[in-house]
Short mmCIF file of C-alpha atoms in Angstrom, two decimals:
data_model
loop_
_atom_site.label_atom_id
_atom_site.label_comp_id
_atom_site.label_asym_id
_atom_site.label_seq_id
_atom_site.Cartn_x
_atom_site.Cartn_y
_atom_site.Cartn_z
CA UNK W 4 8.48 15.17 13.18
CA UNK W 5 6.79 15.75 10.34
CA UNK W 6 6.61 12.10 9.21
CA UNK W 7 5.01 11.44 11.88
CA UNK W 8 2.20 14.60 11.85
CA UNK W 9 1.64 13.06 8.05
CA UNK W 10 1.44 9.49 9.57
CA UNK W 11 -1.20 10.95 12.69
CA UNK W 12 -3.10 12.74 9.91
CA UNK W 13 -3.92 9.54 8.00
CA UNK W 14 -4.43 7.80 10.77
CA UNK W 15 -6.86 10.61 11.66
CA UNK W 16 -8.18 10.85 8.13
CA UNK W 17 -8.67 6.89 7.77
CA UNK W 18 -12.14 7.04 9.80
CA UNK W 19 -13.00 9.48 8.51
CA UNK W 20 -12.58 8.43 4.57
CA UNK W 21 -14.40 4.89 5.52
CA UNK W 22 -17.52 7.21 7.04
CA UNK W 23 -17.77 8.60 3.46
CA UNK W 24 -17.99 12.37 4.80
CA UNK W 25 -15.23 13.81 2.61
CA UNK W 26 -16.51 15.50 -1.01
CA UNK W 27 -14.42 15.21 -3.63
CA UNK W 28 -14.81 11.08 -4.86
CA UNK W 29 -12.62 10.17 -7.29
CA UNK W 30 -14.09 10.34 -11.35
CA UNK W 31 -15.84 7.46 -13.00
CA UNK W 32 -13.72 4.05 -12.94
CA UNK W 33 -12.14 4.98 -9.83
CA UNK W 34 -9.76 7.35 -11.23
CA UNK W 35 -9.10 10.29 -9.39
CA UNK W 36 -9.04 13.53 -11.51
CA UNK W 37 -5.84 15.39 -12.47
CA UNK W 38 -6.54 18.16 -9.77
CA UNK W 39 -6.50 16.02 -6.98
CA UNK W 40 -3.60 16.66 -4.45
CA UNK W 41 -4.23 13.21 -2.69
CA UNK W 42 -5.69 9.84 -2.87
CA UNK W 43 -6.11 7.37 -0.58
CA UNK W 44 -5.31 4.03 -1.59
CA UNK W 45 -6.28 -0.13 0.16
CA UNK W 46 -5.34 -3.37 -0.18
CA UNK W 47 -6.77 -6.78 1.88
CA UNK W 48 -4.39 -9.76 0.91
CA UNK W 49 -4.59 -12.91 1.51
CA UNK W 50 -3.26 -15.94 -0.18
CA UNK W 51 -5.74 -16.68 -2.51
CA UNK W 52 -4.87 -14.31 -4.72
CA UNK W 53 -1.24 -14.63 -4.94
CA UNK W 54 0.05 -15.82 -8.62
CA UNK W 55 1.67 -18.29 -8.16
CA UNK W 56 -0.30 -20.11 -5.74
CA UNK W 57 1.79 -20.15 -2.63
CA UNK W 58 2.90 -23.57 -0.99
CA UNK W 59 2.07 -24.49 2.15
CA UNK W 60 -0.99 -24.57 4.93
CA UNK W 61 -1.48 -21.05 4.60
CA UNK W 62 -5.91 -20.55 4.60
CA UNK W 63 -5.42 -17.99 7.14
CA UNK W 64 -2.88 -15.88 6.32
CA UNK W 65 -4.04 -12.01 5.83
CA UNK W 66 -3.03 -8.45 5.92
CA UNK W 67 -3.76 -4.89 5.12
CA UNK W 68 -2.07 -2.42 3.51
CA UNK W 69 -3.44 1.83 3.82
CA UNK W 70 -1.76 4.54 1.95
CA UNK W 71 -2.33 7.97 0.93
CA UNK W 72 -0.61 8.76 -2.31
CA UNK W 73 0.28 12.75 -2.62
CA UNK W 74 0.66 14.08 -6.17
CA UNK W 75 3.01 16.11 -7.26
CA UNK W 76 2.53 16.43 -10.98
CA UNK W 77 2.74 13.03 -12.88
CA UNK W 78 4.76 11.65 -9.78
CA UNK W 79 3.93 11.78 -6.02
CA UNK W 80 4.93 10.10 -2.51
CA UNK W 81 3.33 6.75 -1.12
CA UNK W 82 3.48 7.12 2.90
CA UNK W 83 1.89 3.40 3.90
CA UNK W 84 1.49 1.16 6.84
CA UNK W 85 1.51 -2.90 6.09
CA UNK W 86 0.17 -5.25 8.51
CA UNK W 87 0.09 -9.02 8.24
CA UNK W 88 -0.81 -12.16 10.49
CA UNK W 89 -0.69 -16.18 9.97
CA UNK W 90 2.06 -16.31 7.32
CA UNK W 91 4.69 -19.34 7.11
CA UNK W 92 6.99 -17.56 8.79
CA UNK W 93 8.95 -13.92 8.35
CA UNK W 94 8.14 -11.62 6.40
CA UNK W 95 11.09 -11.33 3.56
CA UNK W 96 9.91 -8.07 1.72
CA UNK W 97 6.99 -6.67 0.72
CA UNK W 98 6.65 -4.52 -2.61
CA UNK W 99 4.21 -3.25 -4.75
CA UNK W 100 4.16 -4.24 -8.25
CA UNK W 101 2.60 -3.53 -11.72
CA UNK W 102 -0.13 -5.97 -12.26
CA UNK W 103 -3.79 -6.60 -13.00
CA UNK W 104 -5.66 -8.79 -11.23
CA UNK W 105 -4.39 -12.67 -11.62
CA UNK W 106 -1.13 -11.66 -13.22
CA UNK W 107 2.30 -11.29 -11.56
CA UNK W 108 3.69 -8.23 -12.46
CA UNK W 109 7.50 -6.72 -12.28
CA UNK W 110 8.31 -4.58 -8.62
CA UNK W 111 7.34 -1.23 -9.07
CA UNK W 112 8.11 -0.34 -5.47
CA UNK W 113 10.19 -1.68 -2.04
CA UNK W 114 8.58 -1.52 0.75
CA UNK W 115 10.28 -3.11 3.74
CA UNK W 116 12.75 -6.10 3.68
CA UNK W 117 12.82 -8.19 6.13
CA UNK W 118 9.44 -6.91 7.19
CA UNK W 119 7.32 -7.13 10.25
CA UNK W 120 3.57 -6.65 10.54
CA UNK W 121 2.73 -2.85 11.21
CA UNK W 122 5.96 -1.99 8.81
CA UNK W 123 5.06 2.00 8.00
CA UNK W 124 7.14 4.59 5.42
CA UNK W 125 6.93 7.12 2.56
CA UNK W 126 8.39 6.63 -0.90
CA UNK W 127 8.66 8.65 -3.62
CA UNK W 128 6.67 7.01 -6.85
CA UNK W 129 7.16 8.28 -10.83
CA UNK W 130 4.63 8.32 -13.23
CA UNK W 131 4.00 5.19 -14.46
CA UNK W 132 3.60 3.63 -10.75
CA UNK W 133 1.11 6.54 -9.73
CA UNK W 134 -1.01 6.08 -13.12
CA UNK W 135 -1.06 2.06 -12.00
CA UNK W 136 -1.82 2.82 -8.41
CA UNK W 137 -4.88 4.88 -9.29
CA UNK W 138 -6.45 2.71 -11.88
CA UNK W 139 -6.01 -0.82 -10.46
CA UNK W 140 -2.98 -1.85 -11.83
CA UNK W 141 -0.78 -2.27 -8.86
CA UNK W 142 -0.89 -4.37 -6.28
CA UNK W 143 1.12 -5.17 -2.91
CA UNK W 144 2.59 -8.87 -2.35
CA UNK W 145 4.73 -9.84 0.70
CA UNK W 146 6.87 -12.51 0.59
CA UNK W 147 8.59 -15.31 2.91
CA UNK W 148 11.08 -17.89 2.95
CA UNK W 149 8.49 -20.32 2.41
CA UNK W 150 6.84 -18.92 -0.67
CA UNK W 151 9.61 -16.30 -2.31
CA UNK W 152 7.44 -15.15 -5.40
CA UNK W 153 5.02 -14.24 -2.58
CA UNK W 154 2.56 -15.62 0.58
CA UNK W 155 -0.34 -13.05 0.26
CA UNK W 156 -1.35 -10.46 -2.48
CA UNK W 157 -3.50 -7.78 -2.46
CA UNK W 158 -5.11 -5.63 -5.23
CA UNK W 159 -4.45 -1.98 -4.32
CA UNK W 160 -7.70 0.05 -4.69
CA UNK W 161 -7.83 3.95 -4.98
CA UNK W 162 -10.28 5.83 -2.77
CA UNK W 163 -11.31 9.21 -2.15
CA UNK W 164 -9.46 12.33 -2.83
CA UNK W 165 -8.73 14.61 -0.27
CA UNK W 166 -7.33 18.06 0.48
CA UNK W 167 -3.64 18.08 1.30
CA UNK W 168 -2.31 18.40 5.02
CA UNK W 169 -1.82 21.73 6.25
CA UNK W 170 2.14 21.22 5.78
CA UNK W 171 3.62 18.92 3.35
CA UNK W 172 7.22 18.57 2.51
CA UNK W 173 9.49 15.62 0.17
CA UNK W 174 10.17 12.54 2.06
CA UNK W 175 12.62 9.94 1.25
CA UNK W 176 12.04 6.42 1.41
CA UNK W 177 12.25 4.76 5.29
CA UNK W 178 10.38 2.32 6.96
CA UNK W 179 9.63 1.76 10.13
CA UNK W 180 8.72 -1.39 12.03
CA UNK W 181 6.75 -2.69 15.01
CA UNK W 182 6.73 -6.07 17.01
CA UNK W 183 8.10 -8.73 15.68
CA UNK W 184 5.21 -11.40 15.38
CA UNK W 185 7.52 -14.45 14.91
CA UNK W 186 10.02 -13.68 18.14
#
């Protein structure tokens, strides 16, 4: 239940964020200040920016990846929603991993695996993949039979800062799927 008041309240918040009426923007180069309970965090992929490039007729292939990252200290909890269209085929996994931009990185974070576009969970993150997530560092891939180091990639952006829900509590890592879009 209270997964899914967290998952309503971004979904709430989301609008909200992108209409630029919350205070509280994140310090100069897009890192949010130590204070800040919660940041929320993007990603459009696409295949052009996958390292390797991926094989394949694959122009159209695109997804979208929200999350609001709550800190808890040094560490904090990723709850995210992944959607997807025009890959190869399934979805194997997605992850996000420590990169810049143009450079494959190592996984920093699962995701889902096998995935399916509208995949949703929490996970909890350490240090090093919070300090990455808020200063451009990180970024989300997904990957499919076709193209295993990855099909689409996605630079993960931080965003505003926000207040914290009304309730929080520690999560463990799940994910949950929708539709299948290759039946």
């Amino acid at each position: 239940m209270l997964e899914v008041r967290r998952l309503m309240w971004c979904a709430v918040a989301a609008p909200v964020f992108a209409a630029g009426l919350w205070a509280g923007i994140g310090t100069a180069g897009g890192q949010a200040s130590a204070a800040a309970e919660a940041v929320r965090l993007t990603a459009g992929l696409d295949a052009r920016q996958e390292v390797p490039s991926p094989k394949g007729a694959i122009a159209n292939a695109r997804g979208s990846f929200v999350a609001m990252l709550e800190r808890k200290g040094d560490a904090g909890t990723l709850t995210w929603r992944l959607t997807f269209r025009e890959l190869s085929g399934k979805a194997t996994a997605a992850h996000v991993h420590l990169g810049k931009r143009g450079r494959a990185g190592p996984v920093s974070l699962a995701l889902c695996g096998p995935c399916r576009s509208g995949a949703h969970g929490s996970v909890k993150t350490r240090a090093g993949t919070v300090q990455a997530l808020l200063t451009g560092s990180a970024y989300v891939n997904v990957h499919t039979a076709r193209n295993p180091p990855g099909e689409i990639r996605g630079q993960i952006r931080a965003g505003s800062t926000v207040p914290p829900p009304a309730t929080t509590t520690s999560t463990t890592t799940t994910a949950s799927t929708g539709d299948d879009p290759y039946p």
